[in-house]
Amino acid sequence: MSVYLYNTRNRSKEEFKPLNDKEVTMYCCGPTVYSYAHIGNLRTYIFEDLIANTLRLAGYKVKHVMNVTDVGHLTSDGDEGEDKMLKAAEREKKSVMEIAKHYEDTFFRHTSELKLKRPTIVCRATEHIKDMIDFVKDLEDKGFAYFSNGNVYFDTAKFPKYGCLSGQNRDDLKHGARTEQDVNKRNASDFVLWFTSSKFENQILQWESPWGMGYPGWHIECSAMSMKYLGERIDIHCGGIDHIPVHHENEIAQSEAKLGHEWVNYWVHMEFLNTKNGKMSKSTGGKTTIDTLREEGYEPMVYKYFTLTSHYRSAAVFSIEAMDGAKKAYENLCDFVAEFKAKASNFSLNEDETKELEILKSEFNNYLFDDIKTPLAISHMWGVLKDNKKSDALRLAYILHVDSVFNLGLKDVEAKKGDTIEITPEIEELLEQRKIARAEKNWAKSDEIRDKLQALGIGVKDLPNKEIELIKL
Ligand code: AMP
Ligand code: ZN
């Protein structure tokens, strides 16, 4: 079955064709660990995880690489301002490494509470400085980088494709640049590959380099680490839409300048989670985290369910009313599952149901294969769950399939206690005898067994497909 994804690079939905049939390579820009990831950031990671799961559903193996930015990201993506990590260390009176460890640990606790699979490789910028220095040296040797007043810059004038992802051209960028200009740059769109102490004397984390003691610019880490772990061409590169105009343009420029060929086949970007008042952002105090949500009564699975009700390429608006709605829906979902588990656990699917299950699963899968259409997949799910003509066993098998992709914790929901029927050997024997009696049209015997079962507190309802439903009396 083909998977379709929207490729930002070509502004179109395209059939996904992997470079290598055996394993899809996927790189996702990870967190800058100077504060807690807010729930908007996590919406992006939830969808990245779902893309990987969808590809697995289609039969691919996925190698998913995520970086952790623990050095180099300044308060503006365009290299201006202070170092985010340093600012946090000053604010919290801790060392930069303590800050990085604390926020990285919390990030992975949150992603695991959201039941996201840990990426195949998680790589920290501070552990890949040599890879970055080698990369910058190579760019310098190839004539794409220049040294100016202590810093090494990428010369975007040497890369005519600059702006290809966002559709901007370099001249627009020059005229449109809002921030004060770094006078050391040759072009407004040039960006720093390596900073030295001549510019940021208070930078605590510094490394020896051919240009003096210093530290990397933010963009170089993603190119260096993705190339190290995924090779010179990769299938999919993901991130939030804010990364399109600066960070990903810069990643493309430096990577393709080094390689001399195209680097990423599919660029996939997630729209933002906003508040009613506008953008939710870490740097402007987006304070809602998985922990604060839980304190307000919304478990991580409720938030995850909420994110799945909108498409990854549509902005979503966070509000307490929306969370209340998601909480109710998620509880409802768990109730259905608990009930199915109570009633259906002792029955297997008959042949017709097995066929029907395959059809339902492929309908559900197709919504995901078509550019991850989660709202349609969710509405398919509700359609199946609420269809009383379908047996509990069928609906249970279907919802467990849904859960194998969405990971909403449904497989761990316990069977509804009050309705649980324990099938003892005695009951099993009576049910078998009743089945035989009915097959022989011996209704008197069948009624006699029904009475015996009733005496044991169990009602029997005959369903049209010769299946039965047991009811706790
Ligand atoms: P950061 O840690 O700030 O580098 O961001 C981590 C990820 O979250 C990146 O892929 C961003 O593009 C993404 N992101 C940032 N803000 C939001 C938001 N409000 N909604 C969804 N994704 C976001
Ligand atoms: Zn990146």
CSV table of C-alpha atoms and ligand atoms in Angstrom, one decimal:
chain,number,residue,atom,x,y,z
A,1,MET,CA,0.0,0.0,0.0
A,2,SER,CA,1.4,3.4,-0.9
A,3,VAL,CA,1.9,6.2,1.6
A,4,TYR,CA,1.3,9.8,0.6
A,5,LEU,CA,2.9,12.8,2.3
A,6,TYR,CA,2.8,16.5,1.7
A,7,ASN,CA,6.3,17.6,0.6
A,8,THR,CA,6.9,21.3,1.6
A,9,ARG,CA,9.7,21.4,-1.0
A,10,ASN,CA,7.4,20.9,-3.9
A,11,ARG,CA,4.2,22.2,-2.3
A,12,SER,CA,2.3,19.0,-3.1
A,13,LYS,CA,1.2,15.7,-1.8
A,14,GLU,CA,3.4,13.0,-3.2
A,15,GLU,CA,3.6,9.2,-3.1
A,16,PHE,CA,6.3,8.2,-0.7
A,17,LYS,CA,9.1,6.3,-2.5
A,18,PRO,CA,11.9,5.4,-0.1
A,19,LEU,CA,15.6,5.5,-1.2
A,20,ASN,CA,16.0,2.0,0.2
A,21,ASP,CA,13.2,-0.6,0.4
A,22,LYS,CA,14.4,-2.0,3.7
A,23,GLU,CA,14.7,1.0,5.9
A,24,VAL,CA,13.3,4.5,5.8
A,25,THR,CA,15.5,7.3,7.1
A,26,MET,CA,13.9,10.1,9.0
A,27,TYR,CA,15.5,13.1,10.8
A,28,CYS,CA,13.5,15.3,13.2
A,29,CYS,CA,14.8,18.5,14.7
A,30,GLY,CA,14.7,17.9,18.4
A,31,PRO,CA,14.3,20.1,21.5
A,32,THR,CA,16.4,23.0,22.6
A,33,VAL,CA,16.8,22.0,26.2
A,34,TYR,CA,16.8,25.3,28.0
A,35,SER,CA,13.2,25.0,29.3
A,36,TYR,CA,10.3,22.6,29.3
A,37,ALA,CA,8.9,21.6,26.0
A,38,HIS,CA,5.4,23.1,25.9
A,39,ILE,CA,2.4,21.2,24.6
A,40,GLY,CA,2.8,22.9,21.2
A,41,ASN,CA,6.3,21.4,20.7
A,42,LEU,CA,4.9,18.1,21.8
A,43,ARG,CA,2.1,18.3,19.2
A,44,THR,CA,4.9,18.3,16.6
A,45,TYR,CA,6.7,15.3,18.2
A,46,ILE,CA,3.4,13.4,18.5
A,47,PHE,CA,2.9,13.7,14.7
A,48,GLU,CA,6.5,12.8,13.9
A,49,ASP,CA,6.1,9.7,16.0
A,50,LEU,CA,2.8,9.0,14.1
A,51,ILE,CA,4.5,9.4,10.7
A,52,ALA,CA,7.1,6.8,11.8
A,53,ASN,CA,4.3,4.4,13.0
A,54,THR,CA,2.3,4.9,9.8
A,55,LEU,CA,5.4,3.9,7.8
A,56,ARG,CA,5.8,0.9,10.0
A,57,LEU,CA,2.2,0.0,9.4
A,58,ALA,CA,2.9,0.2,5.6
A,59,GLY,CA,5.6,-2.4,6.2
A,60,TYR,CA,8.8,-0.2,6.4
A,61,LYS,CA,11.5,-0.3,9.0
A,62,VAL,CA,12.2,3.2,10.2
A,63,LYS,CA,15.5,4.7,11.4
A,64,HIS,CA,14.4,7.8,13.3
A,65,VAL,CA,17.1,10.2,14.4
A,66,MET,CA,16.5,13.2,16.7
A,67,ASN,CA,19.0,15.7,17.9
A,68,VAL,CA,19.1,17.5,21.3
A,69,THR,CA,20.2,21.1,21.1
A,70,ASP,CA,22.3,21.8,24.2
A,71,VAL,CA,24.5,24.5,22.7
A,72,GLY,CA,24.4,27.1,20.0
A,73,HIS,CA,20.7,28.1,19.7
A,74,LEU,CA,20.5,31.9,20.2
A,75,THR,CA,17.4,33.7,21.3
A,76,SER,CA,16.7,34.4,17.6
A,77,ASP,CA,16.9,31.7,14.9
A,78,GLY,CA,18.8,34.2,12.8
A,79,ASP,CA,21.9,34.2,15.1
A,80,GLU,CA,21.1,37.3,17.1
A,81,GLY,CA,20.6,37.7,20.8
A,82,GLU,CA,21.9,35.6,23.7
A,83,ASP,CA,22.6,31.9,24.0
A,84,LYS,CA,19.4,30.2,25.2
A,85,MET,CA,21.2,27.7,27.3
A,86,LEU,CA,23.4,30.3,29.0
A,87,LYS,CA,20.4,32.5,29.7
A,88,ALA,CA,18.6,29.6,31.4
A,89,ALA,CA,21.7,28.8,33.5
A,90,GLU,CA,21.9,32.4,34.7
A,91,ARG,CA,18.2,32.4,35.5
A,92,GLU,CA,18.2,29.1,37.4
A,93,LYS,CA,21.7,29.6,38.9
A,94,LYS,CA,22.8,26.2,37.6
A,95,SER,CA,25.5,25.0,35.2
A,96,VAL,CA,24.7,24.8,31.5
A,97,MET,CA,25.1,21.0,31.7
A,98,GLU,CA,22.8,20.7,34.7
A,99,ILE,CA,20.2,22.7,32.7
A,100,ALA,CA,20.6,20.6,29.7
A,101,LYS,CA,20.3,17.3,31.6
A,102,HIS,CA,17.2,18.4,33.6
A,103,TYR,CA,15.3,19.6,30.6
A,104,GLU,CA,16.3,16.7,28.4
A,105,ASP,CA,15.3,14.2,31.0
A,106,THR,CA,11.9,15.9,31.5
A,107,PHE,CA,11.4,16.0,27.7
A,108,PHE,CA,11.9,12.2,27.4
A,109,ARG,CA,9.7,11.6,30.4
A,110,HIS,CA,6.9,13.6,28.8
A,111,THR,CA,7.3,11.9,25.4
A,112,SER,CA,7.2,8.5,27.1
A,113,GLU,CA,4.1,9.5,29.1
A,114,LEU,CA,2.6,10.4,25.7
A,115,LYS,CA,3.6,6.9,24.6
A,116,LEU,CA,5.9,8.1,21.8
A,117,LYS,CA,8.5,5.6,20.7
A,118,ARG,CA,12.0,6.8,21.6
A,119,PRO,CA,13.8,7.7,18.3
A,120,THR,CA,16.3,5.0,17.1
A,121,ILE,CA,19.1,7.5,17.8
A,122,VAL,CA,19.1,10.5,20.0
A,123,CYS,CA,22.2,12.7,19.5
A,124,ARG,CA,23.4,15.7,21.5
A,125,ALA,CA,25.0,18.6,19.8
A,126,THR,CA,27.8,18.9,22.5
A,127,GLU,CA,28.8,15.3,21.7
A,128,HIS,CA,29.3,16.0,18.0
A,129,ILE,CA,31.5,19.1,18.0
A,130,LYS,CA,34.2,17.4,16.0
A,131,ASP,CA,31.7,16.4,13.3
A,132,MET,CA,30.6,20.0,13.1
A,133,ILE,CA,34.1,21.4,12.9
A,134,ASP,CA,35.0,18.9,10.1
A,135,PHE,CA,31.8,20.0,8.3
A,136,VAL,CA,32.6,23.7,8.5
A,137,LYS,CA,36.2,23.1,7.4
A,138,ASP,CA,34.9,21.2,4.4
A,139,LEU,CA,32.5,24.1,3.5
A,140,GLU,CA,35.4,26.5,3.9
A,141,ASP,CA,37.6,24.4,1.6
A,142,LYS,CA,34.9,24.3,-1.0
A,143,GLY,CA,34.5,28.1,-0.9
A,144,PHE,CA,31.1,28.3,0.7
A,145,ALA,CA,32.3,29.7,4.0
A,146,TYR,CA,34.2,32.8,5.0
A,147,PHE,CA,35.8,34.0,8.2
A,148,SER,CA,34.8,37.5,9.3
A,149,ASN,CA,35.8,39.2,12.5
A,150,GLY,CA,36.0,36.1,14.6
A,151,ASN,CA,33.1,34.1,13.1
A,152,VAL,CA,32.7,31.7,10.3
A,153,TYR,CA,29.7,32.4,8.0
A,154,PHE,CA,28.0,30.5,5.3
A,155,ASP,CA,28.0,32.6,2.1
A,156,THR,CA,24.4,32.2,0.8
A,157,ALA,CA,25.4,34.1,-2.4
A,158,LYS,CA,27.4,31.0,-3.4
A,159,PHE,CA,24.3,28.8,-3.1
A,160,PRO,CA,21.8,30.0,-5.8
A,161,LYS,CA,19.1,27.6,-4.6
A,162,TYR,CA,19.0,29.5,-1.2
A,163,GLY,CA,15.3,30.0,-0.3
A,164,CYS,CA,14.0,27.0,-2.3
A,165,LEU,CA,12.1,25.5,0.6
A,166,SER,CA,10.1,28.6,1.6
A,167,GLY,CA,10.0,30.1,-1.9
A,168,GLN,CA,11.8,33.3,-0.9
A,169,ASN,CA,14.7,34.6,-2.9
A,170,ARG,CA,17.8,36.1,-1.4
A,171,ASP,CA,17.0,39.6,-2.5
A,172,ASP,CA,13.6,39.5,-0.8
A,173,LEU,CA,15.4,38.4,2.3
A,174,LYS,CA,17.8,41.3,2.1
A,175,HIS,CA,15.1,43.9,1.8
A,176,GLY,CA,12.8,42.1,4.3
A,177,ALA,CA,15.3,41.5,7.1
A,178,ARG,CA,13.8,42.9,10.3
A,179,THR,CA,16.6,42.4,12.8
A,180,GLU,CA,19.6,44.7,13.1
A,181,GLN,CA,22.2,43.6,10.7
A,182,ASP,CA,25.4,41.8,11.7
A,183,VAL,CA,28.0,44.0,10.0
A,184,ASN,CA,30.3,41.1,9.6
A,185,LYS,CA,28.0,39.3,7.2
A,186,ARG,CA,28.4,39.7,3.4
A,187,ASN,CA,24.7,39.0,2.8
A,188,ALA,CA,21.7,39.5,5.0
A,189,SER,CA,20.8,35.8,4.7
A,190,ASP,CA,24.3,34.5,5.6
A,191,PHE,CA,24.4,32.6,8.9
A,192,VAL,CA,27.0,31.6,11.4
A,193,LEU,CA,28.6,28.2,11.2
A,194,TRP,CA,31.1,28.8,14.0
A,195,PHE,CA,31.3,31.5,16.7
A,196,THR,CA,34.5,32.3,18.5
A,197,SER,CA,35.1,34.0,21.8
A,198,SER,CA,35.7,37.3,20.0
A,199,LYS,CA,31.9,37.7,19.7
A,200,PHE,CA,30.5,36.0,22.8
A,201,GLU,CA,33.1,36.2,25.6
A,202,ASN,CA,30.8,34.8,28.3
A,203,GLN,CA,30.0,31.6,26.5
A,204,ILE,CA,30.8,28.8,29.0
A,205,LEU,CA,30.9,25.9,26.6
A,206,GLN,CA,33.7,26.4,24.1
A,207,TRP,CA,35.9,24.1,22.1
A,208,GLU,CA,39.2,24.3,20.2
A,209,SER,CA,38.8,24.9,16.5
A,210,PRO,CA,40.8,26.0,13.5
A,211,TRP,CA,39.3,29.4,14.0
A,212,GLY,CA,40.0,29.7,17.7
A,213,MET,CA,38.1,28.7,20.9
A,214,GLY,CA,34.4,28.9,20.1
A,215,TYR,CA,31.2,27.0,19.6
A,216,PRO,CA,28.9,26.0,16.7
A,217,GLY,CA,26.1,27.9,15.2
A,218,TRP,CA,22.7,26.3,15.7
A,219,HIS,CA,22.0,25.1,12.2
A,220,ILE,CA,25.2,23.1,11.6
A,221,GLU,CA,24.3,20.4,14.2
A,222,CYS,CA,21.4,19.0,12.3
A,223,SER,CA,23.3,18.7,9.0
A,224,ALA,CA,26.4,17.2,10.7
A,225,MET,CA,24.5,14.7,12.9
A,226,SER,CA,21.9,13.6,10.3
A,227,MET,CA,24.7,12.9,7.8
A,228,LYS,CA,26.7,11.0,10.4
A,229,TYR,CA,23.8,8.7,11.3
A,230,LEU,CA,21.7,8.6,8.1
A,231,GLY,CA,24.2,9.1,5.3
A,232,GLU,CA,24.3,11.6,2.4
A,233,ARG,CA,20.7,11.3,1.3
A,234,ILE,CA,17.7,10.9,3.6
A,235,ASP,CA,14.1,10.2,3.0
A,236,ILE,CA,12.2,12.4,5.4
A,237,HIS,CA,13.1,15.5,7.4
A,238,CYS,CA,10.5,16.9,9.8
A,239,GLY,CA,10.0,19.9,12.0
A,240,GLY,CA,7.5,22.6,12.9
A,241,ILE,CA,6.6,25.2,10.3
A,242,ASP,CA,8.6,27.9,12.1
A,243,HIS,CA,11.7,26.1,10.9
A,244,ILE,CA,10.9,26.5,7.2
A,245,PRO,CA,12.2,30.0,6.5
A,246,VAL,CA,15.5,30.0,8.4
A,247,HIS,CA,16.6,26.8,10.0
A,248,HIS,CA,15.7,24.4,7.3
A,249,GLU,CA,16.8,26.7,4.5
A,250,ASN,CA,20.2,26.9,6.2
A,251,GLU,CA,20.3,23.2,6.7
A,252,ILE,CA,19.7,22.7,3.0
A,253,ALA,CA,22.2,25.3,1.9
A,254,GLN,CA,25.1,23.9,4.0
A,255,SER,CA,24.3,20.2,3.4
A,256,GLU,CA,23.8,20.5,-0.4
A,257,ALA,CA,26.9,22.8,-0.7
A,258,LYS,CA,29.0,20.1,1.0
A,259,LEU,CA,27.4,17.2,-0.9
A,260,GLY,CA,27.0,18.7,-4.3
A,261,HIS,CA,23.6,17.0,-4.7
A,262,GLU,CA,20.1,17.0,-3.2
A,263,TRP,CA,19.9,15.9,0.4
A,264,VAL,CA,16.4,15.3,1.6
A,265,ASN,CA,13.6,13.8,-0.5
A,266,TYR,CA,10.5,14.7,1.6
A,267,TRP,CA,10.3,17.8,3.8
A,268,VAL,CA,7.4,17.4,6.2
A,269,HIS,CA,6.3,20.3,8.5
A,270,MET,CA,3.8,20.4,11.3
A,271,GLU,CA,1.5,23.4,11.8
A,272,PHE,CA,1.4,25.1,15.1
A,273,LEU,CA,-0.7,24.7,18.2
A,274,ASN,CA,-1.9,28.2,19.1
A,275,THR,CA,-3.8,29.7,21.9
A,276,LYS,CA,-6.9,31.9,21.4
A,277,ASN,CA,-4.6,34.9,21.8
A,278,GLY,CA,-2.1,33.7,19.1
A,279,LYS,CA,1.1,31.8,18.9
A,280,MET,CA,2.3,29.5,21.7
A,281,SER,CA,6.0,29.7,22.0
A,282,LYS,CA,8.7,28.7,24.6
A,283,SER,CA,10.6,32.0,24.3
A,284,THR,CA,7.4,34.1,24.9
A,285,GLY,CA,6.4,32.1,28.0
A,286,GLY,CA,4.4,29.2,26.6
A,287,LYS,CA,4.0,27.6,30.0
A,288,THR,CA,1.6,24.8,29.4
A,289,THR,CA,3.4,21.5,29.8
A,290,ILE,CA,2.3,17.8,30.2
A,291,ASP,CA,2.8,18.3,33.9
A,292,THR,CA,0.7,21.5,34.3
A,293,LEU,CA,-2.0,19.9,32.2
A,294,ARG,CA,-2.0,16.9,34.5
A,295,GLU,CA,-2.3,19.2,37.5
A,296,GLU,CA,-5.4,20.6,35.9
A,297,GLY,CA,-6.9,17.2,35.5
A,298,TYR,CA,-6.0,16.3,31.9
A,299,GLU,CA,-3.9,13.1,31.6
A,300,PRO,CA,-1.2,12.9,28.8
A,301,MET,CA,-3.5,10.5,26.8
A,302,VAL,CA,-6.3,13.1,26.8
A,303,TYR,CA,-3.9,15.7,25.3
A,304,LYS,CA,-2.7,13.1,22.7
A,305,TYR,CA,-6.3,12.3,21.8
A,306,PHE,CA,-6.9,16.0,21.4
A,307,THR,CA,-4.0,16.4,19.0
A,308,LEU,CA,-5.2,13.6,16.8
A,309,THR,CA,-8.5,15.3,16.2
A,310,SER,CA,-6.9,17.9,13.9
A,311,HIS,CA,-4.7,17.3,10.9
A,312,TYR,CA,-1.0,17.9,11.3
A,313,ARG,CA,-1.1,20.6,8.5
A,314,SER,CA,-3.8,22.6,10.1
A,315,ALA,CA,-3.2,24.9,13.1
A,316,ALA,CA,-5.0,23.8,16.2
A,317,VAL,CA,-6.3,26.0,19.0
A,318,PHE,CA,-5.8,25.0,22.6
A,319,SER,CA,-8.5,25.9,25.1
A,320,ILE,CA,-9.8,24.5,28.3
A,321,GLU,CA,-13.1,23.8,26.6
A,322,ALA,CA,-11.3,21.8,23.9
A,323,MET,CA,-9.5,19.8,26.6
A,324,ASP,CA,-12.8,19.1,28.4
A,325,GLY,CA,-14.2,17.8,25.2
A,326,ALA,CA,-11.2,15.6,24.6
A,327,LYS,CA,-11.3,14.3,28.2
A,328,LYS,CA,-14.9,13.3,27.8
A,329,ALA,CA,-14.3,11.6,24.4
A,330,TYR,CA,-11.2,9.8,25.7
A,331,GLU,CA,-13.1,8.5,28.8
A,332,ASN,CA,-15.9,7.4,26.5
A,333,LEU,CA,-13.4,5.5,24.4
A,334,CYS,CA,-11.9,3.8,27.4
A,335,ASP,CA,-15.5,2.8,28.6
A,336,PHE,CA,-16.2,1.2,25.2
A,337,VAL,CA,-12.9,-0.7,25.4
A,338,ALA,CA,-13.5,-1.8,29.0
A,339,GLU,CA,-16.9,-3.1,28.1
A,340,PHE,CA,-15.7,-4.9,25.0
A,341,LYS,CA,-13.0,-6.5,27.1
A,342,ALA,CA,-15.5,-7.6,29.7
A,343,LYS,CA,-17.9,-9.2,27.2
A,344,ALA,CA,-15.7,-10.3,24.4
A,345,SER,CA,-12.6,-11.8,25.9
A,346,ASN,CA,-13.7,-15.4,25.6
A,347,PHE,CA,-14.8,-15.3,22.0
A,348,SER,CA,-12.8,-15.5,18.9
A,349,LEU,CA,-13.9,-14.1,15.5
A,350,ASN,CA,-15.7,-16.2,13.1
A,351,GLU,CA,-14.7,-16.3,9.4
A,352,ASP,CA,-17.0,-13.4,8.3
A,353,GLU,CA,-15.8,-11.3,11.2
A,354,THR,CA,-12.2,-12.0,10.4
A,355,LYS,CA,-12.8,-10.7,6.8
A,356,GLU,CA,-14.7,-7.7,8.1
A,357,LEU,CA,-11.9,-6.9,10.5
A,358,GLU,CA,-9.4,-6.8,7.7
A,359,ILE,CA,-11.6,-4.4,5.7
A,360,LEU,CA,-12.1,-2.1,8.7
A,361,LYS,CA,-8.4,-2.1,9.4
A,362,SER,CA,-7.5,-1.3,5.9
A,363,GLU,CA,-10.1,1.6,5.8
A,364,PHE,CA,-8.5,3.0,8.9
A,365,ASN,CA,-5.0,2.5,7.6
A,366,ASN,CA,-5.9,4.2,4.3
A,367,TYR,CA,-6.8,7.4,6.1
A,368,LEU,CA,-3.3,7.5,7.6
A,369,PHE,CA,-1.6,6.5,4.4
A,370,ASP,CA,-3.2,9.5,2.8
A,371,ASP,CA,-1.0,12.2,4.4
A,372,ILE,CA,-1.8,11.1,8.0
A,373,LYS,CA,-5.5,12.1,8.0
A,374,THR,CA,-6.1,11.6,11.7
A,375,PRO,CA,-9.4,13.4,11.9
A,376,LEU,CA,-10.9,10.9,9.4
A,377,ALA,CA,-9.2,7.9,11.1
A,378,ILE,CA,-10.7,9.0,14.4
A,379,SER,CA,-14.2,9.4,12.9
A,380,HIS,CA,-13.9,5.9,11.3
A,381,MET,CA,-13.0,4.6,14.8
A,382,TRP,CA,-16.1,6.1,16.4
A,383,GLY,CA,-18.3,4.8,13.5
A,384,VAL,CA,-17.0,1.2,14.2
A,385,LEU,CA,-17.2,1.5,18.0
A,386,LYS,CA,-20.8,2.8,18.0
A,387,ASP,CA,-22.1,0.2,15.5
A,388,ASN,CA,-24.0,-2.2,17.7
A,389,LYS,CA,-24.5,-4.6,14.8
A,390,LYS,CA,-20.9,-5.5,15.1
A,391,SER,CA,-19.9,-8.0,17.8
A,392,ASP,CA,-17.9,-6.9,20.8
A,393,ALA,CA,-15.1,-9.2,19.8
A,394,LEU,CA,-14.9,-7.6,16.4
A,395,ARG,CA,-14.9,-4.1,17.8
A,396,LEU,CA,-12.3,-5.0,20.4
A,397,ALA,CA,-10.0,-6.5,17.8
A,398,TYR,CA,-10.4,-3.4,15.6
A,399,ILE,CA,-9.8,-0.9,18.5
A,400,LEU,CA,-6.6,-2.8,19.5
A,401,HIS,CA,-5.4,-2.3,15.9
A,402,VAL,CA,-6.1,1.4,16.2
A,403,ASP,CA,-4.2,1.5,19.4
A,404,SER,CA,-1.2,-0.3,17.9
A,405,VAL,CA,-0.7,2.9,15.7
A,406,PHE,CA,-2.0,5.7,17.9
A,407,ASN,CA,-0.8,4.3,21.2
A,408,LEU,CA,-3.5,5.8,23.3
A,409,GLY,CA,-3.1,3.3,26.1
A,410,LEU,CA,-6.2,1.4,25.2
A,411,LYS,CA,-4.6,-2.0,25.3
A,412,ASP,CA,-4.0,-1.4,29.0
A,413,VAL,CA,-7.6,-0.5,29.8
A,414,GLU,CA,-9.0,-3.1,32.2
A,415,ALA,CA,-12.2,-5.0,31.5
A,416,LYS,CA,-15.2,-3.4,33.2
A,417,LYS,CA,-15.3,-5.1,36.6
A,418,GLY,CA,-19.0,-5.3,37.2
A,419,ASP,CA,-19.7,-7.0,33.9
A,420,THR,CA,-16.8,-9.4,33.8
A,421,ILE,CA,-18.0,-13.0,33.4
A,422,GLU,CA,-15.7,-15.6,34.5
A,423,ILE,CA,-16.1,-18.6,32.3
A,424,THR,CA,-15.6,-21.6,34.6
A,425,PRO,CA,-15.3,-25.1,33.1
A,426,GLU,CA,-18.9,-25.8,34.3
A,427,ILE,CA,-20.2,-22.8,32.3
A,428,GLU,CA,-18.1,-23.7,29.3
A,429,GLU,CA,-19.6,-27.2,29.3
A,430,LEU,CA,-23.2,-25.9,29.6
A,431,LEU,CA,-22.5,-23.5,26.7
A,432,GLU,CA,-21.2,-26.3,24.6
A,433,GLN,CA,-24.2,-28.5,25.4
A,434,ARG,CA,-26.6,-25.7,24.5
A,435,LYS,CA,-24.8,-25.2,21.2
A,436,ILE,CA,-25.3,-28.9,20.4
A,437,ALA,CA,-29.0,-28.9,21.5
A,438,ARG,CA,-29.7,-25.8,19.3
A,439,ALA,CA,-28.0,-27.4,16.4
A,440,GLU,CA,-30.2,-30.5,16.9
A,441,LYS,CA,-33.2,-28.2,17.3
A,442,ASN,CA,-33.8,-29.7,20.7
A,443,TRP,CA,-35.4,-26.5,22.1
A,444,ALA,CA,-36.5,-28.2,25.4
A,445,LYS,CA,-32.9,-29.1,26.2
A,446,SER,CA,-31.7,-25.7,25.1
A,447,ASP,CA,-34.2,-24.0,27.5
A,448,GLU,CA,-33.2,-26.3,30.3
A,449,ILE,CA,-29.6,-25.4,29.9
A,450,ARG,CA,-30.5,-21.7,29.7
A,451,ASP,CA,-32.2,-22.0,33.1
A,452,LYS,CA,-29.2,-23.7,34.5
A,453,LEU,CA,-27.0,-20.8,33.3
A,454,GLN,CA,-29.5,-18.3,34.7
A,455,ALA,CA,-29.2,-20.0,38.1
A,456,LEU,CA,-25.4,-19.3,37.8
A,457,GLY,CA,-26.2,-15.6,37.1
A,458,ILE,CA,-25.6,-15.7,33.4
A,459,GLY,CA,-28.1,-14.6,30.7
A,460,VAL,CA,-27.6,-15.8,27.1
A,461,LYS,CA,-28.6,-13.7,24.1
A,462,ASP,CA,-28.6,-15.3,20.6
A,463,LEU,CA,-27.2,-13.0,17.9
A,464,PRO,CA,-28.1,-13.3,14.2
A,465,ASN,CA,-24.8,-14.8,13.2
A,466,LYS,CA,-25.2,-17.8,15.5
A,467,GLU,CA,-22.9,-16.1,18.0
A,468,ILE,CA,-24.1,-15.5,21.5
A,469,GLU,CA,-23.7,-12.7,23.9
A,470,LEU,CA,-23.4,-13.4,27.6
A,471,ILE,CA,-25.0,-11.0,30.1
A,472,LYS,CA,-24.2,-10.9,33.7
A,473,LEU,CA,-27.5,-11.0,35.6
B,1,AMP,P1,12.3,24.1,19.9
B,1,AMP,O1,12.6,23.3,21.2
B,1,AMP,O2,11.9,25.5,20.3
B,1,AMP,O3,13.5,24.1,19.0
B,1,AMP,O4,11.1,23.4,19.2
B,1,AMP,C1,10.9,22.0,19.1
B,1,AMP,C2,9.9,21.7,18.0
B,1,AMP,O5,8.6,22.2,18.2
B,1,AMP,C3,10.3,22.3,16.6
B,1,AMP,O6,10.1,21.3,15.6
B,1,AMP,C4,9.4,23.5,16.4
B,1,AMP,O7,9.2,23.8,15.1
B,1,AMP,C5,8.1,23.0,17.1
B,1,AMP,N1,7.2,24.0,17.6
B,1,AMP,C6,7.5,25.2,18.2
B,1,AMP,N2,6.4,25.9,18.6
B,1,AMP,C7,5.4,25.1,18.3
B,1,AMP,C8,3.9,25.2,18.4
B,1,AMP,N3,3.4,26.3,19.0
B,1,AMP,N4,3.2,24.2,17.9
B,1,AMP,C9,3.7,23.2,17.3
B,1,AMP,N5,5.0,23.0,17.2
B,1,AMP,C10,5.9,23.9,17.6
B,2,ZN,ZN,17.3,21.0,12.8
